[in-house]
Short mmCIF file of C-alpha atoms (C1' of nucleotides) in Angstrom, two decimals:
data_model
loop_
_atom_site.label_atom_id
_atom_site.label_comp_id
_atom_site.label_asym_id
_atom_site.label_seq_id
_atom_site.Cartn_x
_atom_site.Cartn_y
_atom_site.Cartn_z
CA UNK Q 96 0.01 -0.26 -0.04
CA UNK Q 97 1.35 3.41 -0.97
CA UNK Q 98 1.45 6.10 1.60
CA UNK Q 99 -2.36 7.84 2.29
CA UNK Q 100 -0.98 11.22 2.47
CA UNK Q 101 0.40 10.95 -1.20
CA UNK Q 102 -3.00 10.48 -2.62
CA UNK Q 103 -3.21 14.59 -1.09
CA UNK Q 104 0.36 15.48 -0.60
CA UNK Q 105 1.65 14.03 -4.25
CA UNK Q 106 -0.38 13.25 -6.89
CA UNK Q 107 1.45 13.48 -9.74
CA UNK Q 108 4.01 11.24 -8.10
CA UNK Q 109 1.82 8.33 -7.28
CA UNK Q 110 0.65 9.34 -10.78
CA UNK Q 111 4.17 9.23 -12.67
CA UNK Q 112 4.94 5.82 -10.92
CA UNK Q 113 1.84 4.02 -13.02
CA UNK Q 114 2.38 5.36 -15.77
CA UNK Q 115 6.16 4.04 -15.74
CA UNK Q 116 4.20 0.83 -15.15
CA UNK Q 117 1.03 0.90 -17.15
CA UNK Q 118 -0.49 0.10 -15.08
CA UNK Q 119 -4.31 2.39 -14.54
CA UNK Q 120 -5.66 3.20 -11.47
CA UNK Q 121 -9.06 5.39 -10.97
CA UNK Q 122 -7.01 8.14 -9.21
CA UNK Q 123 -9.60 10.60 -9.52
CA UNK Q 124 -12.51 8.27 -7.81
CA UNK Q 125 -9.55 7.92 -4.95
CA UNK Q 126 -8.75 11.31 -4.14
CA UNK Q 127 -11.93 12.66 -4.53
CA UNK Q 128 -12.99 10.01 -1.65
CA UNK Q 129 -10.19 11.07 0.69
CA UNK Q 130 -11.76 14.26 0.04
CA UNK Q 131 -15.04 13.40 0.51
CA UNK Q 132 -13.79 11.43 3.67
CA UNK Q 133 -11.97 14.08 5.49
CA UNK Q 134 -14.61 16.93 5.05
CA UNK Q 135 -16.83 13.86 6.62
CA UNK Q 136 -14.43 13.40 9.62
CA UNK Q 137 -14.11 16.92 10.28
CA UNK Q 138 -18.18 17.23 11.08
CA UNK Q 139 -17.35 13.76 12.42
CA UNK Q 140 -15.32 15.14 15.32
CA UNK Q 141 -17.49 17.97 15.70
CA UNK Q 142 -20.98 16.04 16.36
CA UNK Q 143 -18.65 13.95 19.17
CA UNK Q 144 -17.52 16.58 20.41
CA UNK Q 145 -19.98 17.91 21.28
CA UNK Q 146 -22.30 14.33 22.75
CA UNK Q 147 -18.49 14.40 24.86
CA UNK Q 148 -19.50 17.89 26.44
CA UNK Q 149 -23.36 16.94 26.68
CA UNK Q 150 -23.21 13.60 28.87
CA UNK Q 151 -20.54 15.35 30.48
CA UNK Q 152 -23.43 17.72 31.66
CA UNK Q 153 -25.53 15.43 32.22
CA UNK Q 154 -23.43 12.74 34.23
CA UNK Q 155 -22.39 16.37 36.03
CA UNK Q 156 -26.32 16.44 36.85
CA UNK Q 157 -26.99 12.91 37.66
CA UNK Q 158 -24.47 13.24 39.93
CA UNK Q 159 -26.15 16.50 41.97
CA UNK Q 160 -29.62 14.86 41.97
CA UNK Q 161 -30.65 16.47 39.52
CA UNK Q 162 -33.23 15.21 36.89
CA UNK Q 163 -31.45 15.59 33.31
CA UNK Q 164 -34.64 14.88 31.02
CA UNK Q 165 -34.53 17.23 29.20
CA UNK Q 166 -31.18 16.77 28.50
CA UNK Q 167 -31.13 13.14 27.34
CA UNK Q 168 -33.90 13.76 24.63
CA UNK Q 169 -31.65 16.59 23.41
CA UNK Q 170 -28.43 14.88 22.88
CA UNK Q 171 -31.17 11.93 21.52
CA UNK Q 172 -30.85 13.12 17.83
CA UNK Q 173 -26.91 14.12 18.17
CA UNK Q 174 -26.93 10.32 18.86
CA UNK Q 175 -28.35 9.54 15.76
CA UNK Q 176 -26.91 12.09 13.87
CA UNK Q 177 -23.32 10.65 15.04
CA UNK Q 178 -24.89 7.36 13.00
CA UNK Q 179 -26.15 9.08 9.55
CA UNK Q 180 -21.73 10.26 9.89
CA UNK Q 181 -20.29 7.47 11.18
CA UNK Q 182 -21.80 5.05 8.14
CA UNK Q 183 -21.63 7.64 5.70
CA UNK Q 184 -17.52 7.84 6.70
CA UNK Q 185 -17.19 3.80 7.25
CA UNK Q 186 -18.18 3.89 3.52
CA UNK Q 187 -16.11 6.21 1.84
CA UNK Q 188 -13.25 4.62 4.05
CA UNK Q 189 -13.80 1.42 3.32
CA UNK Q 190 -14.28 2.28 -0.25
CA UNK Q 191 -11.13 4.26 -0.39
CA UNK Q 192 -9.58 0.93 1.20
CA UNK Q 193 -10.85 -1.54 -1.28
CA UNK Q 194 -9.00 0.37 -4.44
CA UNK Q 195 -5.74 1.20 -2.04
CA UNK Q 196 -5.29 -2.22 -1.67
CA UNK Q 197 -5.86 -2.73 -5.63
CA UNK Q 198 -2.96 0.08 -6.47
CA UNK Q 199 0.38 -1.69 -6.87
CA UNK Q 200 4.26 -0.24 -5.45
CA UNK Q 201 5.55 2.73 -7.45
CA UNK Q 202 8.67 1.83 -8.65
CA UNK Q 203 12.23 3.03 -8.26
CA UNK Q 204 13.38 5.58 -9.99
CA UNK Q 205 16.29 3.57 -11.36
CA UNK Q 206 14.40 0.96 -12.62
CA UNK Q 207 14.21 0.88 -16.32
CA UNK Q 208 10.84 1.57 -17.99
CA UNK Q 209 9.36 -1.77 -20.35
CA UNK Q 210 6.30 -3.16 -20.87
CA UNK Q 211 6.78 -6.62 -21.07
CA UNK Q 212 10.11 -9.18 -19.83
CA UNK Q 213 11.29 -7.72 -24.20
CA UNK Q 214 11.66 -4.45 -21.86
CA UNK Q 215 14.42 -6.45 -18.70
CA UNK Q 216 18.16 -5.51 -18.41
CA UNK Q 217 20.69 -8.34 -18.49
CA UNK Q 218 22.42 -6.83 -16.08
CA UNK Q 219 25.46 -9.77 -16.18
CA UNK Q 220 25.95 -13.46 -17.32
CA UNK Q 221 27.69 -15.65 -15.50
CA UNK Q 222 28.54 -19.19 -15.35
CA UNK Q 223 30.13 -22.12 -17.31
CA UNK Q 224 28.45 -22.13 -20.49
CA UNK Q 225 27.02 -25.39 -21.76
CA UNK Q 226 29.62 -27.42 -24.42
CA UNK Q 227 28.99 -30.44 -25.89
CA UNK Q 228 26.38 -32.40 -27.69
CA UNK Q 229 23.03 -31.04 -27.61
CA UNK Q 230 21.11 -33.13 -24.64
CA UNK Q 231 18.44 -35.10 -23.72
CA UNK Q 232 15.48 -32.83 -22.53
CA UNK Q 233 14.86 -33.35 -18.73
CA UNK Q 234 11.46 -35.09 -18.48
CA UNK Q 235 12.95 -37.74 -21.22
CA UNK Q 236 16.35 -37.85 -19.07
CA UNK Q 237 14.28 -38.29 -16.26
CA UNK Q 238 11.84 -40.62 -17.31
CA UNK Q 239 15.00 -42.75 -18.20
CA UNK Q 240 16.49 -42.96 -15.15
CA UNK Q 241 13.24 -42.76 -12.81
CA UNK Q 242 13.67 -40.34 -10.75
CA UNK Q 243 9.66 -38.61 -11.73
CA UNK Q 244 6.46 -39.80 -12.03
CA UNK Q 245 4.28 -36.69 -13.76
CA UNK Q 246 1.66 -40.00 -14.85
CA UNK Q 247 0.52 -40.99 -11.66
CA UNK Q 248 0.88 -38.08 -10.06
CA UNK Q 249 -1.53 -36.62 -11.99
CA UNK Q 250 -3.33 -39.91 -11.50
CA UNK Q 251 -3.51 -38.88 -7.70
CA UNK Q 252 -4.27 -34.68 -8.03
CA UNK Q 253 -4.22 -33.36 -11.50
CA UNK Q 254 -1.47 -32.06 -13.76
CA UNK Q 255 1.00 -30.03 -12.22
CA UNK Q 256 1.77 -31.87 -9.43
CA UNK Q 257 5.02 -34.56 -10.26
CA UNK Q 258 6.22 -37.47 -7.59
CA UNK Q 259 9.43 -37.30 -7.10
CA UNK Q 260 10.50 -40.73 -7.41
CA UNK Q 261 13.70 -42.92 -5.88
CA UNK Q 262 16.69 -40.67 -5.91
CA UNK Q 263 15.05 -38.29 -7.77
CA UNK Q 264 13.24 -37.99 -4.50
CA UNK Q 265 16.04 -37.94 -2.30
CA UNK Q 266 17.68 -34.93 -5.28
CA UNK Q 267 14.76 -32.72 -4.48
CA UNK Q 268 15.90 -33.02 -0.28
CA UNK Q 269 19.59 -33.12 -1.06
CA UNK Q 270 18.64 -29.47 -3.17
CA UNK Q 271 16.44 -28.10 -0.21
CA UNK Q 272 18.93 -29.23 2.61
CA UNK Q 273 21.74 -27.40 0.30
CA UNK Q 274 19.98 -24.16 0.10
CA UNK Q 275 19.19 -24.13 3.45
CA UNK Q 276 22.83 -24.99 5.17
CA UNK Q 277 24.07 -22.27 2.60
CA UNK Q 278 22.03 -19.76 4.12
CA UNK Q 279 22.04 -20.50 8.34
CA UNK Q 280 25.37 -21.44 7.91
CA UNK Q 281 27.73 -18.12 5.46
CA UNK Q 282 24.00 -15.84 5.16
CA UNK Q 283 23.64 -15.13 8.57
CA UNK Q 284 19.98 -16.59 8.02
CA UNK Q 285 17.35 -17.81 10.75
CA UNK Q 286 15.76 -21.00 9.80
CA UNK Q 287 12.36 -20.91 9.53
CA UNK Q 288 9.77 -23.48 9.29
CA UNK Q 289 6.48 -21.88 8.89
CA UNK Q 290 2.91 -23.10 8.79
CA UNK Q 291 1.70 -23.27 5.16
CA UNK Q 292 -1.39 -23.00 5.19
CA UNK Q 293 -2.44 -18.68 5.93
CA UNK Q 294 -5.19 -16.64 6.65
CA UNK Q 295 -6.73 -13.42 4.57
CA UNK Q 296 -4.85 -11.13 6.23
CA UNK Q 297 -1.90 -12.60 5.74
CA UNK Q 298 -2.61 -12.90 2.37
CA UNK Q 299 -3.59 -9.40 2.36
CA UNK Q 300 -0.40 -8.25 4.06
CA UNK Q 301 2.06 -9.56 1.87
CA UNK Q 302 -0.14 -8.25 -1.96
CA UNK Q 303 -1.23 -11.69 -2.79
CA UNK Q 304 -4.97 -10.72 -2.09
CA UNK Q 305 -7.29 -9.20 -2.93
CA UNK Q 306 -5.83 -8.47 -6.28
CA UNK Q 307 -4.84 -12.24 -7.04
CA UNK Q 308 -7.61 -14.29 -5.44
CA UNK Q 309 -8.09 -17.21 -8.49
CA UNK Q 310 -3.60 -17.43 -8.43
CA UNK Q 311 -5.04 -19.14 -4.70
CA UNK Q 312 -5.82 -23.15 -3.26
CA UNK Q 313 -8.29 -21.85 -0.56
CA UNK Q 314 -9.27 -24.09 2.24
CA UNK Q 315 -12.81 -22.70 2.16
CA UNK Q 316 -14.28 -24.16 5.63
CA UNK Q 317 -11.69 -22.82 6.90
CA UNK Q 318 -10.83 -19.45 5.53
CA UNK Q 319 -7.86 -20.56 4.66
CA UNK Q 320 -5.35 -20.21 1.98
CA UNK Q 321 -2.08 -22.96 0.77
CA UNK Q 322 0.79 -20.35 0.31
CA UNK Q 323 1.60 -19.98 -2.55
CA UNK Q 324 5.63 -18.66 -1.41
CA UNK Q 325 6.91 -18.77 2.41
CA UNK Q 326 6.90 -14.82 1.56
CA UNK Q 327 4.03 -14.83 3.24
CA UNK Q 328 4.21 -16.35 6.50
CA UNK Q 329 7.91 -14.97 6.96
CA UNK Q 330 6.89 -11.15 6.19
CA UNK Q 331 3.45 -11.83 8.61
CA UNK Q 332 5.42 -13.68 10.92
CA UNK Q 333 5.73 -9.34 12.59
CA UNK Q 334 2.61 -7.96 11.07
CA UNK Q 335 1.25 -5.53 13.58
CA UNK Q 336 4.80 -4.90 16.01
CA UNK Q 337 6.98 -2.70 16.60
CA UNK Q 338 10.47 -4.52 15.63
CA UNK Q 339 13.84 -3.17 18.36
CA UNK Q 340 16.38 -1.58 16.39
CA UNK Q 341 18.43 -3.23 17.30
CA UNK Q 342 17.59 -6.49 16.47
CA UNK Q 343 16.76 -5.17 12.18
CA UNK Q 344 17.73 -6.99 10.01
CA UNK Q 345 16.14 -9.56 10.40
CA UNK Q 346 16.80 -12.16 7.83
CA UNK Q 347 14.66 -15.75 7.71
CA UNK Q 348 15.12 -18.46 5.38
CA UNK Q 349 12.56 -20.98 4.98
CA UNK Q 350 11.51 -24.14 3.30
CA UNK Q 351 7.95 -24.54 1.83
CA UNK Q 352 6.51 -26.42 -0.33
CA UNK Q 353 4.44 -23.32 -2.89
CA UNK Q 354 1.23 -23.88 -4.32
CA UNK Q 355 0.10 -21.87 -7.16
CA UNK Q 356 -2.92 -22.62 -8.95
CA UNK Q 357 -1.35 -20.83 -12.17
CA UNK Q 358 -5.03 -20.35 -13.90
CA UNK Q 359 -4.60 -19.34 -17.27
CA UNK Q 360 -1.41 -19.76 -17.57
CA UNK Q 361 -0.86 -23.50 -18.94
CA UNK Q 362 1.50 -23.44 -22.65
CA UNK Q 363 3.14 -25.61 -24.34
CA UNK Q 364 6.35 -23.87 -22.47
CA UNK Q 365 5.35 -25.40 -19.15
CA UNK Q 366 5.89 -28.69 -20.28
CA UNK Q 367 7.11 -30.96 -17.52
CA UNK Q 368 8.40 -28.70 -14.75
CA UNK Q 369 8.70 -25.43 -15.78
CA UNK Q 370 5.41 -24.34 -14.34
CA UNK Q 371 4.01 -27.01 -11.53
CA UNK Q 372 1.09 -26.74 -9.12
CA UNK Q 373 3.49 -27.86 -6.12
CA UNK Q 374 6.36 -27.27 -5.69
CA UNK Q 375 10.07 -26.63 -3.15
CA UNK Q 376 11.63 -23.29 -2.74
CA UNK Q 377 13.48 -22.16 -0.61
CA UNK Q 378 13.10 -18.23 -0.09
CA UNK Q 379 14.65 -15.36 1.87
CA UNK Q 380 13.15 -12.37 3.71
CA UNK Q 381 14.83 -9.81 5.21
CA UNK Q 382 13.15 -6.79 7.24
CA UNK Q 383 15.56 -3.38 7.65
CA UNK Q 384 16.13 0.36 8.25
CA UNK Q 385 14.59 2.37 5.76
CA UNK Q 386 17.66 3.35 4.57
CA UNK Q 387 19.15 -0.53 4.26
CA UNK Q 388 17.12 -1.74 2.02
CA UNK Q 389 19.36 -0.85 -1.25
CA UNK Q 390 22.29 -2.47 0.25
CA UNK Q 391 20.36 -5.76 1.28
CA UNK Q 392 18.73 -5.90 -1.54
CA UNK Q 393 21.95 -6.22 -3.88
CA UNK Q 394 23.52 -8.64 -0.98
CA UNK Q 395 20.25 -10.97 -1.14
CA UNK Q 396 20.73 -11.28 -5.49
CA UNK Q 397 24.38 -12.02 -4.04
CA UNK Q 398 23.33 -15.01 -2.11
CA UNK Q 399 20.74 -16.69 -4.61
CA UNK Q 400 23.73 -15.99 -7.11
CA UNK Q 401 26.39 -17.61 -5.16
CA UNK Q 402 23.99 -20.91 -5.15
CA UNK Q 403 23.85 -20.95 -9.09
CA UNK Q 404 28.09 -20.56 -8.59
CA UNK Q 405 28.19 -23.48 -6.29
CA UNK Q 406 25.89 -25.84 -8.78
CA UNK Q 407 28.22 -24.69 -11.46
CA UNK Q 408 24.91 -23.55 -13.37
CA UNK Q 409 25.25 -20.44 -16.25
CA UNK Q 410 23.05 -18.41 -15.20
CA UNK Q 411 22.23 -14.64 -15.78
CA UNK Q 412 20.24 -11.61 -14.16
CA UNK Q 413 17.85 -9.49 -15.32
CA UNK Q 414 16.62 -6.21 -14.18
CA UNK Q 415 13.56 -5.98 -14.12
CA UNK Q 416 11.65 -3.25 -16.58
CA UNK Q 417 8.63 -1.18 -14.74
CA UNK Q 418 5.66 -3.28 -16.90
CA UNK Q 419 7.27 -6.30 -15.67
CA UNK Q 420 7.47 -6.69 -12.04
CA UNK Q 421 5.00 -7.70 -9.24
CA UNK Q 422 2.39 -6.03 -8.02
CA UNK Q 423 5.00 -4.69 -4.62
CA UNK Q 424 7.71 -5.18 -5.97
CA UNK Q 425 9.68 -1.00 -6.19
CA UNK Q 426 12.47 -2.46 -6.91
CA UNK Q 427 13.21 -6.40 -8.40
CA UNK Q 428 15.87 -8.70 -10.17
CA UNK Q 429 15.60 -12.08 -11.75
CA UNK Q 430 17.97 -14.47 -11.72
CA UNK Q 431 17.51 -17.52 -15.30
CA UNK Q 432 19.44 -20.30 -15.22
CA UNK Q 433 20.76 -21.84 -18.73
CA UNK Q 434 18.83 -25.31 -19.79
CA UNK Q 435 21.28 -26.12 -23.01
CA UNK Q 436 18.21 -29.11 -24.60
CA UNK Q 437 15.70 -26.46 -24.80
CA UNK Q 438 18.01 -23.58 -24.69
CA UNK Q 439 16.07 -21.27 -22.93
CA UNK Q 440 16.91 -18.99 -20.81
CA UNK Q 441 14.85 -20.30 -17.00
CA UNK Q 442 13.61 -18.60 -13.97
CA UNK Q 443 14.82 -19.66 -11.38
CA UNK Q 444 14.73 -16.15 -8.49
CA UNK Q 445 12.56 -13.23 -8.16
CA UNK Q 446 14.37 -11.12 -6.00
CA UNK Q 447 12.60 -8.20 -5.24
CA UNK Q 448 12.86 -4.83 -2.33
CA UNK Q 449 9.32 -4.01 -1.60
CA UNK Q 450 9.93 -0.77 0.51
CA UNK Q 451 7.00 -0.06 2.73
CA UNK Q 452 4.63 -1.13 0.73
CA UNK Q 453 4.17 -4.24 2.78
CA UNK Q 454 5.20 -3.34 5.59
CA UNK Q 455 2.13 -0.80 5.44
CA UNK Q 456 -0.30 -3.50 4.36
CA UNK Q 457 0.84 -5.54 7.64
CA UNK Q 458 1.75 -3.04 9.59
CA UNK Q 459 5.49 -4.08 10.49
CA UNK Q 460 6.88 -1.00 12.32
CA UNK Q 461 10.13 0.13 14.00
CA UNK Q 462 11.29 2.99 16.35
CA UNK Q 463 14.45 5.39 14.59
CA UNK Q 464 15.23 8.53 16.43
CA UNK Q 465 12.71 8.40 18.50
CA UNK Q 466 10.13 7.58 15.77
CA UNK Q 467 7.75 5.47 14.72
CA UNK Q 468 7.93 3.98 11.61
CA UNK Q 469 7.43 1.90 8.55
CA UNK Q 470 10.29 -0.86 7.97
CA UNK Q 471 11.25 -2.08 4.35
CA UNK Q 472 10.90 -5.25 3.80
CA UNK Q 473 13.13 -7.71 1.15
CA UNK Q 474 12.79 -11.04 -0.34
CA UNK Q 475 13.93 -13.18 -2.60
CA UNK Q 476 13.92 -17.10 -3.49
CA UNK Q 477 16.88 -18.75 -3.11
CA UNK Q 478 15.79 -21.19 -4.89
CA UNK Q 479 12.51 -22.24 -6.40
CA UNK Q 480 14.09 -26.01 -7.26
CA UNK Q 481 12.19 -26.70 -10.62
CA UNK Q 482 14.11 -24.87 -13.32
CA UNK Q 483 17.14 -25.89 -11.72
CA UNK Q 484 16.16 -29.17 -11.27
CA UNK Q 485 15.19 -28.49 -15.47
CA UNK Q 486 19.03 -26.92 -15.61
CA UNK Q 487 20.44 -30.14 -13.50
CA UNK Q 488 19.28 -32.78 -15.43
CA UNK Q 489 19.98 -31.11 -19.62
CA UNK Q 490 23.20 -30.22 -18.18
CA UNK Q 491 24.71 -33.01 -16.36
CA UNK Q 492 24.08 -36.05 -18.26
CA UNK Q 493 27.30 -38.70 -18.83
CA UNK Q 494 28.48 -40.12 -22.15
CA UNK Q 495 26.91 -42.85 -20.84
CA UNK Q 496 23.60 -41.68 -19.91
CA UNK Q 497 24.06 -40.99 -16.32
CA UNK Q 498 23.52 -37.64 -14.26
CA UNK Q 499 26.43 -36.38 -12.89
CA UNK Q 500 25.45 -35.37 -9.72
CA UNK Q 501 27.60 -31.32 -8.48
CA UNK Q 502 29.51 -31.45 -6.11
CA UNK Q 503 28.36 -30.00 -4.06
CA UNK Q 504 24.60 -32.09 -3.40
CA UNK Q 505 26.77 -35.43 -2.95
CA UNK Q 506 27.56 -34.77 0.44
CA UNK Q 507 23.99 -35.06 0.47
CA UNK Q 508 23.59 -38.30 -1.62
CA UNK Q 509 25.06 -40.08 0.15
CA UNK Q 510 28.46 -38.94 -1.72
CA UNK Q 511 26.79 -40.41 -4.49
CA UNK Q 512 28.21 -39.05 -7.45
CA UNK Q 513 26.59 -40.53 -10.30
CA UNK Q 514 23.00 -41.02 -11.01
CA UNK Q 515 23.50 -44.99 -12.84
CA UNK Q 516 22.02 -45.08 -16.49
CA UNK Q 517 18.43 -47.55 -15.64
CA UNK Q 518 19.76 -51.35 -16.73
CA UNK Q 519 18.01 -52.77 -19.73
"C1'" G N 154 -15.03 -32.27 19.01
"C1'" G N 155 -17.37 -30.93 24.96
"C1'" A N 156 -17.59 -28.03 29.44
"C1'" G N 157 -15.77 -23.73 32.40
"C1'" A N 158 -12.11 -19.18 32.36
"C1'" U N 159 -9.58 -15.20 31.38
"C1'" G N 160 -8.44 -11.07 27.84
"C1'" U N 161 -6.75 -3.72 30.13
"C1'" G N 162 -0.64 0.44 28.89
"C1'" G N 163 7.08 -1.84 28.05
"C1'" C N 164 5.07 -5.69 32.32
"C1'" A N 165 2.20 -7.18 36.34
"C1'" G N 166 -2.59 -5.67 38.42
"C1'" A N 167 -7.78 -2.93 39.79
"C1'" G N 168 -12.10 -0.65 37.93
"C1'" U N 169 -19.13 -4.43 37.55
"C1'" G N 170 -23.05 2.31 33.61
"C1'" G N 171 -21.32 8.69 33.98
"C1'" U N 172 -15.11 12.49 39.40
"C1'" C N 173 -11.90 7.42 33.51
"C1'" U N 174 -8.01 13.28 31.87
"C1'" A N 175 -8.25 4.03 33.91
"C1'" U N 176 -6.16 3.13 40.50
"C1'" U N 177 -1.97 1.31 41.81
"C1'" G N 178 3.17 -0.97 42.03
"C1'" C N 179 7.66 -1.97 38.40
"C1'" G N 180 9.75 -0.77 34.75
"C1'" U N 181 11.66 3.70 30.94
"C1'" C N 182 13.10 8.68 29.94
"C1'" U N 183 14.88 13.84 32.25
"C1'" G N 184 15.95 16.99 35.79
"C1'" A N 185 18.14 18.06 41.70
"C1'" U N 186 21.67 15.32 44.74
"C1'" U N 187 27.06 12.73 43.45
"C1'" C N 188 33.34 12.88 41.69
"C1'" G N 189 30.55 9.52 39.30
"C1'" A N 190 26.76 5.32 40.73
"C1'" A N 191 22.84 3.25 43.54
"C1'" A N 192 19.97 4.92 46.86
"C1'" U N 193 16.18 8.61 47.58
"C1'" C N 194 13.17 13.00 45.54
"C1'" A N 195 11.17 15.96 41.55
"C1'" G N 196 8.52 16.13 37.27
"C1'" A N 197 7.18 13.52 32.27
"C1'" A N 198 5.93 9.94 28.40
"C1'" G N 199 1.80 6.30 24.37
"C1'" U N 200 -1.53 5.16 19.47
"C1'" C N 201 -3.88 6.07 15.23
"C1'" C N 202 -6.96 10.13 12.45
"C1'" G N 203 -7.93 14.32 11.27
"C1'" C N 204 -8.04 20.51 11.22
"C1'" G N 205 -4.20 24.57 11.62
"C1'" A N 206 1.55 28.53 8.96
"C1'" A N 207 2.38 27.14 13.82
"C1'" A N 208 1.11 27.21 18.58
"C1'" G N 209 -2.27 23.92 19.76
"C1'" C N 210 -7.49 22.63 19.22
"C1'" G N 211 -10.62 18.13 17.85
"C1'" G N 212 -11.42 13.13 18.09
"C1'" U N 213 -9.85 7.66 18.82
"C1'" C N 214 -7.77 3.21 21.22
"C1'" C N 215 -9.81 -1.28 27.57
"C1'" G N 216 -8.61 -8.96 22.47
"C1'" G N 217 -11.05 -7.65 17.16
"C1'" G N 218 -16.17 -6.53 14.83
"C1'" G N 219 -21.43 -6.12 15.40
"C1'" G N 220 -25.39 -3.50 19.63
"C1'" U N 221 -27.89 -1.78 23.79
"C1'" U N 222 -27.98 3.76 25.73
"C1'" C N 223 -27.52 10.30 26.79
"C1'" G N 224 -23.83 7.89 27.98
"C1'" A N 225 -20.07 1.16 27.08
"C1'" C N 226 -13.13 -0.84 30.33
"C1'" U N 227 -18.10 -1.60 32.46
"C1'" C N 228 -24.29 -5.43 30.07
"C1'" C N 229 -25.93 -8.18 24.93
"C1'" C N 230 -23.97 -10.73 20.62
"C1'" U N 231 -20.06 -12.23 18.01
"C1'" C N 232 -15.20 -14.03 16.50
"C1'" C N 233 -10.68 -14.67 17.64
"C1'" A N 234 -6.80 -15.93 21.33
"C1'" U N 235 -5.06 -18.60 25.96
"C1'" C N 236 -5.49 -20.56 30.30
"C1'" U N 237 -7.73 -25.35 32.58
"C1'" C N 238 -10.56 -30.21 33.04
"C1'" C N 239 -12.78 -34.40 29.99
"C1'" G N 240 -12.43 -36.88 24.82
"C1'" C N 241 -10.37 -37.71 20.27
"C1'" C N 242 -5.24 -38.31 17.56
"C1'" A N 243 -0.06 -38.10 14.67
#
RNA sequence: GGAGAUGUGGCAGAGUGGUCUAUUGCGUCUGAUUCGAAAUCAGAAGUCCGCGAAAGCGGUCCGGGGGUUCGACUCCCUCCAUCUCCGCCA
């Protein structure tokens, strides 16, 4: 959520920011609602002030044993009027809030202008390029080695719910553990294991709701949602809190399963692991002082990159353009790995600085120099496993048809160096 | 899941319809005293919203929401959380 003061003090800043994003918001209506609302508020406060005086008068009379009936009759009308004005105010306030929750964040000045992913800027490309014969597609390769079972997953849940089998399951677990261990032993994160069901307030807090309701799985009877990312529970852990400034920055890392309906986003480029309803991800979340978020953002990107380097993958870092950034982001970097069979770059991480956008929604503050103010929140995948797996499967095929396990994962695979080809 | 109880400021803990501007204690901050500290004494302090150039003024907040009333911390409804007992269960 944007600072509500901006709507009356610097509407041009909002207008320009949204324009750069290509976002359409009926700002005129919002400005008018705000003006109307404040007008009613002034009237309401006056009325309440009068009522306070009147009831005090009645109290005094009662105390001294006088008959206050006449005053009570008169004050009744005041109460009725307050009710009318209060309803009006609540209606205006509700309408303004409902609209405010749908306004995306304003991009930082440094964000490149653009409309689509084609306008994103490649900041750097790194890692060893794949060289050798064109490898097998990861789905065919996985099937040969018996690592995953999409068909049976579809049978019990639907398409987009793969089953990890045998060494495929162990490889998944290895990736998760490797990611987490890196964060908690080298990058200074506290490991968290949060609930994967959250309430509506949490989903609003990080910005998934109300705009993206159709992307979420719901548990209707209980009013709960399956988390689309650990960002939701981790960030909302501190909702409605004033964080001790000395405790900042707070850095959490968590592995959770992530659930996404991915409504309407299926197509030929989403085969196999590239788009799933259920997948595994390790997420990094940070809370910082406002002045420190930019620095923290760069570091988060570095942590995610470090994992790709250790896995010996070929990757690049994109600076997202204004039109391609997520709803709540003020600035965002994507990390993509190259899949040599598909000959495509695949997004494995998105690292965003939300500034105070989420902190306002979730009401997360700190006290700095005597002033209570909103913190900045950031998060980034570190990493999501499925597309990392795609790149690994396509890159690490041996001449004999086996899978070469990256060195850093070998300790997590019981020392195994290779998943051998299945015997005929 | 059933029965009962509780929810008040940073913490503890009073308050059962109007002297609540929320008693009191602890803690915090600022002074005084001291070489400095402790102790003691005096004083101060919260949130959010609005109006205002400012000083300041008004409103709001006792778990959340709603209701009754001229007036609600107090009465009613509802939701949430915690505790105790019972039941069930990895």
